[in-house]
CSV table of C-alpha atoms and ligand atoms in Angstrom, one decimal:
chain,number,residue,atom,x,y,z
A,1257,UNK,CA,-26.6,-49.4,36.2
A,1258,UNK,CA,-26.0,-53.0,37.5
A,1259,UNK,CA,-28.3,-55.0,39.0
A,1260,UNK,CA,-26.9,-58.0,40.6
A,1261,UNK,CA,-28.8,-61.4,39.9
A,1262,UNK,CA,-27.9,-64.8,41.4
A,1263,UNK,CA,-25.4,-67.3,39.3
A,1264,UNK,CA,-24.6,-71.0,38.8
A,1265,UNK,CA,-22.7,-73.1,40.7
A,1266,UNK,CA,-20.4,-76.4,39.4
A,1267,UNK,CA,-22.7,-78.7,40.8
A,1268,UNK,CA,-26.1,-76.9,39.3
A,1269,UNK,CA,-26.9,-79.8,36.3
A,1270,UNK,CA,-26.7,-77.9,32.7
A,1271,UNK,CA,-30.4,-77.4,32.4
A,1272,UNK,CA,-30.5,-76.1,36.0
A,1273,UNK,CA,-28.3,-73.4,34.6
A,1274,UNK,CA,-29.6,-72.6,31.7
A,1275,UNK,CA,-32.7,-71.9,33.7
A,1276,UNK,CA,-31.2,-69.8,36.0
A,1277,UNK,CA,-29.5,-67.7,33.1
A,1278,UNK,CA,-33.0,-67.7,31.2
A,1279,UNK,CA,-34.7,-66.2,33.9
A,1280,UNK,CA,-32.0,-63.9,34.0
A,1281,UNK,CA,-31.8,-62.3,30.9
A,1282,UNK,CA,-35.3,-62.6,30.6
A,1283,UNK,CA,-35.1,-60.0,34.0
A,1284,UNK,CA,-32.4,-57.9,32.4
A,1285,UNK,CA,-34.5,-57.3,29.2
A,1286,UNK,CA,-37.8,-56.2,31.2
A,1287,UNK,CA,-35.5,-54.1,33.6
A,1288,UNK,CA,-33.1,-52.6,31.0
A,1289,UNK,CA,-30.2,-52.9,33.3
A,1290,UNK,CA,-27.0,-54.7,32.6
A,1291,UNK,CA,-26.5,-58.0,34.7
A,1292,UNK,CA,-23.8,-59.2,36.7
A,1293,UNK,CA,-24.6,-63.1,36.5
A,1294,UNK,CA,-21.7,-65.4,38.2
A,1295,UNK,CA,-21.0,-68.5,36.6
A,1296,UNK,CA,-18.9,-70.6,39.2
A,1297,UNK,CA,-17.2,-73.0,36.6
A,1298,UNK,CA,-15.9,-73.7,33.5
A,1299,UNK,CA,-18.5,-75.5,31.8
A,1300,UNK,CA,-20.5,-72.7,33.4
A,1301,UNK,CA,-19.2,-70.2,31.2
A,1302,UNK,CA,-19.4,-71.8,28.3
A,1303,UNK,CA,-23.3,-72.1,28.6
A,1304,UNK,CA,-23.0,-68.1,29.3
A,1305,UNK,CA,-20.9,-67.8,26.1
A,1306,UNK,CA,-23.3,-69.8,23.6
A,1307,UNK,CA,-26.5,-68.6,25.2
A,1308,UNK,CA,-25.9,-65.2,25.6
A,1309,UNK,CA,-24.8,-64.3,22.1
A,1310,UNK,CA,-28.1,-66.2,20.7
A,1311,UNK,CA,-30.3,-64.3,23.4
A,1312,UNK,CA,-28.4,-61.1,22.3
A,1313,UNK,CA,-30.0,-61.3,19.0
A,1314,UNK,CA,-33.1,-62.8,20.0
A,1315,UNK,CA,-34.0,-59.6,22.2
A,1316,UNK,CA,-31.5,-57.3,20.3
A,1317,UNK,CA,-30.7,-55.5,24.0
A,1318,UNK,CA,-27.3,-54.8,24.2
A,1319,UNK,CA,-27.4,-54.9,27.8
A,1320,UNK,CA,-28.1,-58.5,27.6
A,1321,UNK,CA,-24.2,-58.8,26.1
A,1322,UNK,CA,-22.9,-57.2,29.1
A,1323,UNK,CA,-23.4,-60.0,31.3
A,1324,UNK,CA,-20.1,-60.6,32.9
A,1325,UNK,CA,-18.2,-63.5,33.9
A,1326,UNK,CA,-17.3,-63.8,37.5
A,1327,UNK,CA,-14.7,-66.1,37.4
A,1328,UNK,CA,-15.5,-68.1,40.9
A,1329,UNK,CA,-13.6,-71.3,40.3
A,1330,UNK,CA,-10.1,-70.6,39.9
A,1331,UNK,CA,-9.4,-73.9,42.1
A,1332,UNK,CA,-11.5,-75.8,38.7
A,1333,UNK,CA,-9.5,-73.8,35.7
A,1334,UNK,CA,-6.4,-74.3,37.4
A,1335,UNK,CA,-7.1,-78.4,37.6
A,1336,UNK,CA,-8.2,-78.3,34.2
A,1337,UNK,CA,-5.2,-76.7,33.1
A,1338,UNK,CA,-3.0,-78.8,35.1
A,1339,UNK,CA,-4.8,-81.9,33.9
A,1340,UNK,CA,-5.0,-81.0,30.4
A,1341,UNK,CA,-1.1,-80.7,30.1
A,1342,UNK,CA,-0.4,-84.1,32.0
A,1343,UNK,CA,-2.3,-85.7,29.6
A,1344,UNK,CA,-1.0,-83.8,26.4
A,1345,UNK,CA,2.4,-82.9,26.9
A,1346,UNK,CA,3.9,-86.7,26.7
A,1347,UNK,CA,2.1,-87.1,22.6
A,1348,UNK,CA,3.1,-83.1,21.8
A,1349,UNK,CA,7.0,-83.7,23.2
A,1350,UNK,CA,6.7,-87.1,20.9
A,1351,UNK,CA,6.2,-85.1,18.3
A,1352,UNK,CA,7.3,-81.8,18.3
A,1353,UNK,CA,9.7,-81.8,21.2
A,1354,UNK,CA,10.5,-79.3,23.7
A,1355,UNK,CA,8.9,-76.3,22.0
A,1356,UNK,CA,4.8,-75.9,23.1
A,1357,UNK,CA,4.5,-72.9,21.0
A,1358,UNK,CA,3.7,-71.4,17.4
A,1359,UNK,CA,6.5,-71.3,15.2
A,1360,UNK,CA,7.8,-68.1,13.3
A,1361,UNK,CA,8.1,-68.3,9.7
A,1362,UNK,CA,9.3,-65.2,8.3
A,1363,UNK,CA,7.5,-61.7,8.8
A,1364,UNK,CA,4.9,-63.0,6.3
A,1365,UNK,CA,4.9,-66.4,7.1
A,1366,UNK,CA,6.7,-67.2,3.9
A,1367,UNK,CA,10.1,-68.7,4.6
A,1368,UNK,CA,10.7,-72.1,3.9
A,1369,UNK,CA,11.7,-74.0,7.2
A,1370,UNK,CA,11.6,-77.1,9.4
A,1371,UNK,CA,8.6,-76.5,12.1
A,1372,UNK,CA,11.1,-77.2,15.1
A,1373,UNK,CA,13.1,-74.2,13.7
A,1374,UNK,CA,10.0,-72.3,13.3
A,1375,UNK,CA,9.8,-72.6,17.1
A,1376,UNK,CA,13.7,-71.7,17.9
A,1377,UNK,CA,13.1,-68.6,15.8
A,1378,UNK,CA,10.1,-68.0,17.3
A,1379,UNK,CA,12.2,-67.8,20.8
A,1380,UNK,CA,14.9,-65.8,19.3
A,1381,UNK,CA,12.7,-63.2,17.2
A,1382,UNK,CA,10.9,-62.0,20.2
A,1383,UNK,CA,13.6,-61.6,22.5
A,1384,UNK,CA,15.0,-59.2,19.4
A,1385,UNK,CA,11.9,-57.6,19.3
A,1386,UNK,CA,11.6,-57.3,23.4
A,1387,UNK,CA,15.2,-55.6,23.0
A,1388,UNK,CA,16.1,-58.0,25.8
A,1389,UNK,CA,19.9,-57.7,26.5
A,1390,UNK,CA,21.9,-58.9,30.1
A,1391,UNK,CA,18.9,-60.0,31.8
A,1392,UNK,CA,20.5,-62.4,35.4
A,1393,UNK,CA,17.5,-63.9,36.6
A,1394,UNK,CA,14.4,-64.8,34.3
A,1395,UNK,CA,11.3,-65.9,35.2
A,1396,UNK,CA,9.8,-68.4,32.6
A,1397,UNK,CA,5.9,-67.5,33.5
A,1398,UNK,CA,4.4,-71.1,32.1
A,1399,UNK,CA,7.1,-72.8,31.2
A,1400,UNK,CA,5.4,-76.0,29.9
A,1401,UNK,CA,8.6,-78.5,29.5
A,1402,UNK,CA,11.0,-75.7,29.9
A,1403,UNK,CA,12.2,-75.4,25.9
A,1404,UNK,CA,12.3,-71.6,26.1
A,1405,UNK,CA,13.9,-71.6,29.5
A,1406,UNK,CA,17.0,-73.2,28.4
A,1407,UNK,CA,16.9,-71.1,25.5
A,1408,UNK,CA,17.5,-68.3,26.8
A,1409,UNK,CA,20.0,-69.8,29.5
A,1410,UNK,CA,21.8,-70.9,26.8
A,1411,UNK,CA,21.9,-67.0,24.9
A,1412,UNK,CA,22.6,-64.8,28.0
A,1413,UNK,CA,24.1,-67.7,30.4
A,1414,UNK,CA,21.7,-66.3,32.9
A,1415,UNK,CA,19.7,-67.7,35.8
A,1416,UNK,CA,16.2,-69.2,34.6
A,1417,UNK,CA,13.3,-70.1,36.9
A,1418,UNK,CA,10.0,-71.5,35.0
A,1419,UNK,CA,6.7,-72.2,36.7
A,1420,UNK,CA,3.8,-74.2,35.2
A,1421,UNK,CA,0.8,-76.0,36.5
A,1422,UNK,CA,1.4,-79.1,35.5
A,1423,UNK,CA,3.2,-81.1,37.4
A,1424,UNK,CA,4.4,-83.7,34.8
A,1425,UNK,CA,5.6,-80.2,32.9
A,1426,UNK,CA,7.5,-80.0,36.0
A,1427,UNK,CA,9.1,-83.6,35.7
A,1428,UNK,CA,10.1,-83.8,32.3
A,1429,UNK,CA,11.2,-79.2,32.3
A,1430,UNK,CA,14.1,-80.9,35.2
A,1431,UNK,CA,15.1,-83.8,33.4
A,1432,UNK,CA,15.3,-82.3,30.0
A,1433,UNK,CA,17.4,-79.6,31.8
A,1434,UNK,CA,19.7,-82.0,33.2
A,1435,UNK,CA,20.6,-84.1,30.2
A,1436,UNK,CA,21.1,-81.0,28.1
A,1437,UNK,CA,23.9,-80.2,30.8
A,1438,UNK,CA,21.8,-76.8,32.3
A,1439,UNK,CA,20.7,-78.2,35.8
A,1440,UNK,CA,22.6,-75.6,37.6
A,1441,UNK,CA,21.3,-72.4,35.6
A,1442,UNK,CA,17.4,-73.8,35.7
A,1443,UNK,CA,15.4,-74.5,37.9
A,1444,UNK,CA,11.4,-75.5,37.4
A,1445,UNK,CA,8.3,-75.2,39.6
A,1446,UNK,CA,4.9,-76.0,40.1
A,1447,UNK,CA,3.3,-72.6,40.7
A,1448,UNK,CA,0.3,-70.2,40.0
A,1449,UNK,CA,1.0,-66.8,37.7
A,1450,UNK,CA,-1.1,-65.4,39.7
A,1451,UNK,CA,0.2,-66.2,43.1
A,1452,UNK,CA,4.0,-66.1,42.6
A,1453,UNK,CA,5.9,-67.4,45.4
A,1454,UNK,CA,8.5,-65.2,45.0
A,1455,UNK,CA,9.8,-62.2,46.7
A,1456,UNK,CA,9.2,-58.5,45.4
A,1457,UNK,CA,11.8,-57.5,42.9
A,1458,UNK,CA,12.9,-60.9,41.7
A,1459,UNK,CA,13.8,-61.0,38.1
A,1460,UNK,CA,15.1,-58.7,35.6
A,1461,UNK,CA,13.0,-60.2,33.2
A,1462,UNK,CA,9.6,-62.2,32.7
A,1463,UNK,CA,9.3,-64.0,29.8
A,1464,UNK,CA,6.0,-65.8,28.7
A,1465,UNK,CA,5.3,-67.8,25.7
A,1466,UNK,CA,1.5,-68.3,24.8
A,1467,UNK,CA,0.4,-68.8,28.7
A,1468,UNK,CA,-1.6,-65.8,28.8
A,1469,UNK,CA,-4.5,-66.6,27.6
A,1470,UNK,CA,-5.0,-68.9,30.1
A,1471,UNK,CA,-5.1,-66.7,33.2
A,1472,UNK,CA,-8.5,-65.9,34.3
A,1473,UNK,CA,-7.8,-62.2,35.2
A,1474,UNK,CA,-5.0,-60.6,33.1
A,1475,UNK,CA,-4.7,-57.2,35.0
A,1476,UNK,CA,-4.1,-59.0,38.2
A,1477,UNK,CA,-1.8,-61.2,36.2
A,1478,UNK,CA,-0.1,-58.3,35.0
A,1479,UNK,CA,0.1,-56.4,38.3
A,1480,UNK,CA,1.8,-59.8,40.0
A,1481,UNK,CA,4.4,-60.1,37.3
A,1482,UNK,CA,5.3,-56.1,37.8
A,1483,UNK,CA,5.3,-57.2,41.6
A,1484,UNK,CA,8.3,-59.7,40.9
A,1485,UNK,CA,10.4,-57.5,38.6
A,1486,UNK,CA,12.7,-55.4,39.6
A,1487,UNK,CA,13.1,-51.5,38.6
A,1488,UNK,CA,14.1,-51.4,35.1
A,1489,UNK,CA,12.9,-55.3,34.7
A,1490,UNK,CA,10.9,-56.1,31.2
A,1491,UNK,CA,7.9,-57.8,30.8
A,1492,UNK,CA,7.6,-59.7,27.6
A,1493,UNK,CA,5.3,-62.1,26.3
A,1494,UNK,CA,3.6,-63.7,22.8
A,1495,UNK,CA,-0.4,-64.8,23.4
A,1496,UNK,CA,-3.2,-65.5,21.4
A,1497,UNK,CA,-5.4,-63.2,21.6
A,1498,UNK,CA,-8.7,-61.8,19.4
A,1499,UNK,CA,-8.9,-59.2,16.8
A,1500,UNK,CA,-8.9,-55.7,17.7
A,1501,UNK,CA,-12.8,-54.1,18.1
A,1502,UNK,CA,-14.1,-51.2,18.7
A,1503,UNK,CA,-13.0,-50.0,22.8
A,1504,UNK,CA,-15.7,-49.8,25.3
A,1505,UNK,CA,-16.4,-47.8,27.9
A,1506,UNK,CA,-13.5,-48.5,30.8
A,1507,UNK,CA,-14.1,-51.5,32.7
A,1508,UNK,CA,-15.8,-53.4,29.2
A,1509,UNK,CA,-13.6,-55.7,27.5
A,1510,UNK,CA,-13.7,-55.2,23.9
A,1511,UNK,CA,-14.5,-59.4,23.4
A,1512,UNK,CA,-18.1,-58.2,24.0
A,1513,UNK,CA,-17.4,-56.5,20.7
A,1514,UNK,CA,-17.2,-59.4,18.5
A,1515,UNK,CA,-20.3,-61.2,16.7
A,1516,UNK,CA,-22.2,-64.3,17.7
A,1517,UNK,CA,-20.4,-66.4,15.7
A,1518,UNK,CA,-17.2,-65.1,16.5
A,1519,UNK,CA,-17.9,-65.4,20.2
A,1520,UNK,CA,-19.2,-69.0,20.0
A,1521,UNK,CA,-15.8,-70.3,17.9
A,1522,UNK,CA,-14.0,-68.5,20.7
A,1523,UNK,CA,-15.7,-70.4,23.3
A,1524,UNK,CA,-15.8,-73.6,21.7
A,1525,UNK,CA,-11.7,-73.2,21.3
A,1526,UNK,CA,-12.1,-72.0,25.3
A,1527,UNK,CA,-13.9,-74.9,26.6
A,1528,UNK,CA,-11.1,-77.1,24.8
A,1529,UNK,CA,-8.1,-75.4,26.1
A,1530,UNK,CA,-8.9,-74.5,29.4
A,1531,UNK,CA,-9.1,-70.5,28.3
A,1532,UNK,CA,-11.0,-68.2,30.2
A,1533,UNK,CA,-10.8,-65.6,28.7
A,1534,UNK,CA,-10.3,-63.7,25.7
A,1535,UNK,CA,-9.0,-60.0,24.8
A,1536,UNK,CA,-7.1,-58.1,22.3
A,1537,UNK,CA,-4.1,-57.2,22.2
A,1538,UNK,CA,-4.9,-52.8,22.6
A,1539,UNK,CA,-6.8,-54.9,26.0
A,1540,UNK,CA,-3.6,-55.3,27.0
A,1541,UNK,CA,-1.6,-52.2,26.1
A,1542,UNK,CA,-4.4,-50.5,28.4
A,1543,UNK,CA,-3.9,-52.8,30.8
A,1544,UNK,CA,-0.1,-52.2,31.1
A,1545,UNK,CA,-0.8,-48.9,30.8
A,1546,UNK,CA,-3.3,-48.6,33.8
A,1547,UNK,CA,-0.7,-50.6,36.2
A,1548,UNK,CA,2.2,-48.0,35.0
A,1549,UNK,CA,4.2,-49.7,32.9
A,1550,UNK,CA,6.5,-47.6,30.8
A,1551,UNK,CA,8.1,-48.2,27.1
A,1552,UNK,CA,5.2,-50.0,26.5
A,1553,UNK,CA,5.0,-51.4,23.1
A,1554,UNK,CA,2.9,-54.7,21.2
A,1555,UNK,CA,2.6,-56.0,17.7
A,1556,UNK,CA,1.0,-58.5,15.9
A,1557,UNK,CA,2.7,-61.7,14.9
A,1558,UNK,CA,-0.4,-63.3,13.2
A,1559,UNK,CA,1.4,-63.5,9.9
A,1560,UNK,CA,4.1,-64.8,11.0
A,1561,UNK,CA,2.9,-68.0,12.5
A,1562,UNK,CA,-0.3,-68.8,10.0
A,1563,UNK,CA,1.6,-71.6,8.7
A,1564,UNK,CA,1.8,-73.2,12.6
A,1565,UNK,CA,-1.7,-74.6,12.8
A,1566,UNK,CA,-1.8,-76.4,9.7
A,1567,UNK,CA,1.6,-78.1,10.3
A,1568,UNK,CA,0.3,-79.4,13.3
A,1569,UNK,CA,-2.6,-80.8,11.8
A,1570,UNK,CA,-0.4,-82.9,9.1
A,1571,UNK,CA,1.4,-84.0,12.0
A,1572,UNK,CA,-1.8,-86.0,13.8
A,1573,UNK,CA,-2.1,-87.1,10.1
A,1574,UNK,CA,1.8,-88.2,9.7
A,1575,UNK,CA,3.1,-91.8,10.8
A,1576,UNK,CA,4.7,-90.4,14.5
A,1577,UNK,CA,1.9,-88.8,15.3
A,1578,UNK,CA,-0.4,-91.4,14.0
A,1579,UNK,CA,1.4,-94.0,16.5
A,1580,UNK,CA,0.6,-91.3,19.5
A,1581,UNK,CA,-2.9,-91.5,18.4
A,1582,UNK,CA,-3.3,-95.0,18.4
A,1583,UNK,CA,-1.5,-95.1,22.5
A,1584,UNK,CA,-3.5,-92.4,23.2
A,1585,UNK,CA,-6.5,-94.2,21.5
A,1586,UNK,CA,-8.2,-95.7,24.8
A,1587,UNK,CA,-8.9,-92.1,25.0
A,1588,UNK,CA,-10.7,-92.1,21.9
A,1589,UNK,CA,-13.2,-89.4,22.3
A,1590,UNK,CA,-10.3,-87.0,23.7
A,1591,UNK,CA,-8.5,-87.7,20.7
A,1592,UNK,CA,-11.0,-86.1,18.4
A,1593,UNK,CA,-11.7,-83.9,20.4
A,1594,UNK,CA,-8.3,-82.9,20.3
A,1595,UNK,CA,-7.9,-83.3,16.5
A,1596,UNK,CA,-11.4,-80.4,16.0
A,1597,UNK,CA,-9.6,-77.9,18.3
A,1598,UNK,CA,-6.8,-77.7,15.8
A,1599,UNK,CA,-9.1,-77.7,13.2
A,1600,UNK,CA,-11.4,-75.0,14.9
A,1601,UNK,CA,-7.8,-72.8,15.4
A,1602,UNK,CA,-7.4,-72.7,11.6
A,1603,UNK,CA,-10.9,-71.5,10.9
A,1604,UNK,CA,-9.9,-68.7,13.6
A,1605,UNK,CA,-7.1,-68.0,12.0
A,1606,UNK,CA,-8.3,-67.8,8.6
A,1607,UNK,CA,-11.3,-65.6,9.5
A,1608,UNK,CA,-8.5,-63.1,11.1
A,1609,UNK,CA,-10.7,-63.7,14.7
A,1610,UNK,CA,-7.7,-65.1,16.6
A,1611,UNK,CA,-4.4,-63.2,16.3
A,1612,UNK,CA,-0.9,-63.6,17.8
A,1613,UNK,CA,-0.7,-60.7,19.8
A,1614,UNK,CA,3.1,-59.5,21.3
A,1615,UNK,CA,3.0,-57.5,24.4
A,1616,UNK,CA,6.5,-56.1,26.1
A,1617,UNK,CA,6.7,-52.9,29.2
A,1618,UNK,CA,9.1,-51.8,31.5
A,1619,UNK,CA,8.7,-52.0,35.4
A,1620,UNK,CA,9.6,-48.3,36.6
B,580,LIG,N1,5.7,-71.5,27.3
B,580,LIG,C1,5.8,-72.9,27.0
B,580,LIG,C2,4.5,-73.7,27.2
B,580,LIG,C3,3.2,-73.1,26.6
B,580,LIG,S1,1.8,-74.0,27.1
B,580,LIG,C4,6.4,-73.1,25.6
B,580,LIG,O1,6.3,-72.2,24.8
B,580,LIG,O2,6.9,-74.2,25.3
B,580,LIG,C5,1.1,-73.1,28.4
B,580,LIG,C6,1.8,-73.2,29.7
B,580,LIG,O3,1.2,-72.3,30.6
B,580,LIG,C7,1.6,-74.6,30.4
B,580,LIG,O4,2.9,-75.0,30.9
B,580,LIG,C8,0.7,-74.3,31.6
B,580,LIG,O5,0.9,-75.1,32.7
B,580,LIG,C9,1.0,-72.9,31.9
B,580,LIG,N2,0.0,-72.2,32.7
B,580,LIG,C10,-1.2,-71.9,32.4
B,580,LIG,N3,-1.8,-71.2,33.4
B,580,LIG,C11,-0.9,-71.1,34.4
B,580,LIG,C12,-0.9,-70.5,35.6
B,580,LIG,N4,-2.0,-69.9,36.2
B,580,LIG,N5,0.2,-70.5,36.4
B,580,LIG,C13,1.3,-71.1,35.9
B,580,LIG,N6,1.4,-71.6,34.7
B,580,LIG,C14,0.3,-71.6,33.9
């Protein structure tokens, strides 16, 4: 029930594509048929995002919801991603250190706590919860500046490897490890998830911290992790992810689900942070489930870590991160751009749209 109709290309100018995904939708609506419209790059699908919701309504045809995103730039996210963290990661480290994650605050998100130790609990708690217990060799899946890596070095005094796109990640992940005296037991990379260079039945476990959401095709994330684990080996990781919907019909993510207005904070949070796209957390049970996972099990941390996003907004307000802001403030424009992302998180949060989701399997 597809019919297949053109796409936009990085190059096309905005109103080029907008045309091009009027006409569409215009096409799909007389045709009742669902279309498949690519949108070659990032800014791309943001336009497909905003517009598509609003034309949703307009024509109420839920096949006009349906149009899907054929993620044709990989070569673009990646940059972006890789770009996005060389630029941030010197301010966040300022700041906050070696931790690029939410920070765990109790089940409810009540205990009283420095942030920092929010994070290191944050480690801790889900390697409790991923029942993780010799593991030899882990594989950090992005690593940012390696905090978690030499974590969990440190607790099992196993072998770490942690891969990131960025390549001053990279830098700073090797020299942190070598003043903290752990040089021999990690070892950092500039890699893609979804092309590891490694060979089948590496690790005994994979470990990512809020790196999922930016991988443009989760099951064939998925299936390349299970590709590098060994029999037996876990897969654990903590991501943001959406609230649960309704399921669709197979093949349907459940993001086309939400409401307008949900989608169009989602994308507006997307376009910031380089995420292409969003599921839920039973999204991924399926997934793990479809590739043959066993002992799968997730949970939902959201409670946990609500008091994360505020704290980092009194940070850009407090006198450390006030001086980053003023290095960073030939960059001006990034800067606030920066400062409504956090902002536009905490509405997400508070409307119970974005959620921490926790996802762990075993490789058979
Ligand atoms: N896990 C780290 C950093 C989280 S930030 C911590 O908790 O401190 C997200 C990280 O994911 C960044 O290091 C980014 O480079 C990495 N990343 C995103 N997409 C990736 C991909 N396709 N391949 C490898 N790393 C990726």
């Amino acid at each position: 029930n597809t019919c297949i109709w053109g796409g936009a290309t990085g190059q096309d100018r905005s109103l080029i594509m907008l045309r091009k995904f009027l006409l569409a939708t215009f096409y799909c609506s007389l045709l009742q048929q669902c279309v498949t419209f690519q949108f070659s790059s990032h800014k791309a699908s943001h336009l497909k995002n905003i517009f598509s919701s609003r034309i949703c309504r307009r024509t109420q045809h839920p096949a006009v919801s349906r149009i899907v995103l054929a993620a044709a730039s990989d070569t673009e996210l990646k940059n972006g991603i890789a770009n996005f963290y060389d630029q941030s990661s010197p301010l966040w480290e300022e700041v906050w250190g070696e931790h690029m994650h939410m920070g765990h605050y109790g089940q409810k998100g009540d205990e009283k706590k420095s942030d920092v130790q929010a994070q290191i609990d944050m480690v801790d708690r889900l390697l409790d919860w991923g029942q993780v217990s010799a593991p030899t060799h882990v594989l950090d899946v992005g690593c940012g500046v390696g905090g978690s890596s030499r974590h969990i070095a440190r607790r099992y005094g196993c072998k770490v490897t942690g891969i990131t796109l960025s390549p001053l990640q990279c830098e700073h992940a090797k020299e942190r490890s070598r003043l903290a005296g752990l040089a021999d037991q990690t070892q950092f990379m500039v890699a893609d998830a979804l092309k590891l260079p490694f060979e089948d039945e590496s690790f005994d476990l994979i470990w990512s911290m809020e790196s999922g959401e930016h991988m443009p095709g989760k099951k064939e994330w998925l299936e390349e992790c299970k590709r590098v684990l060994k029999p037996g080996g876990r897969f654990l990781m903590a991501t943001w992810t959406h609230r649960d919907t309704e399921m669709l019909s197979c093949g349907h993510l459940s993001n086309e689900n939400l409401d307008a207005k949900e989608k169009r904070l989602l994308s507006k949070i997307s376009k910031y942070y380089y995420l292409p796209e969003w599921v839920s957390c039973s999204d991924y049970k399926m997934i793990a489930q479809e590739l043959s996972f066993t002992d799968i099990r997730t949970d939902d941390w959201t409670d946990a870590v609500r008091p994360f996003w505020p704290a980092v907004w009194r940070s850009a307000l407090s006198w450390q991160g006030f001086k980053g802001l003023i290095k960073t403030l030939r960059k001006g424009i990034e800067t606030l751009r920066g400062a409504r992302a956090v902002l536009l998180m905490i509405r997400g949060f508070n409307k119970g749209l974005i959620r921490l989701g926790l996802l762990t399997a075993v490789k058979q």
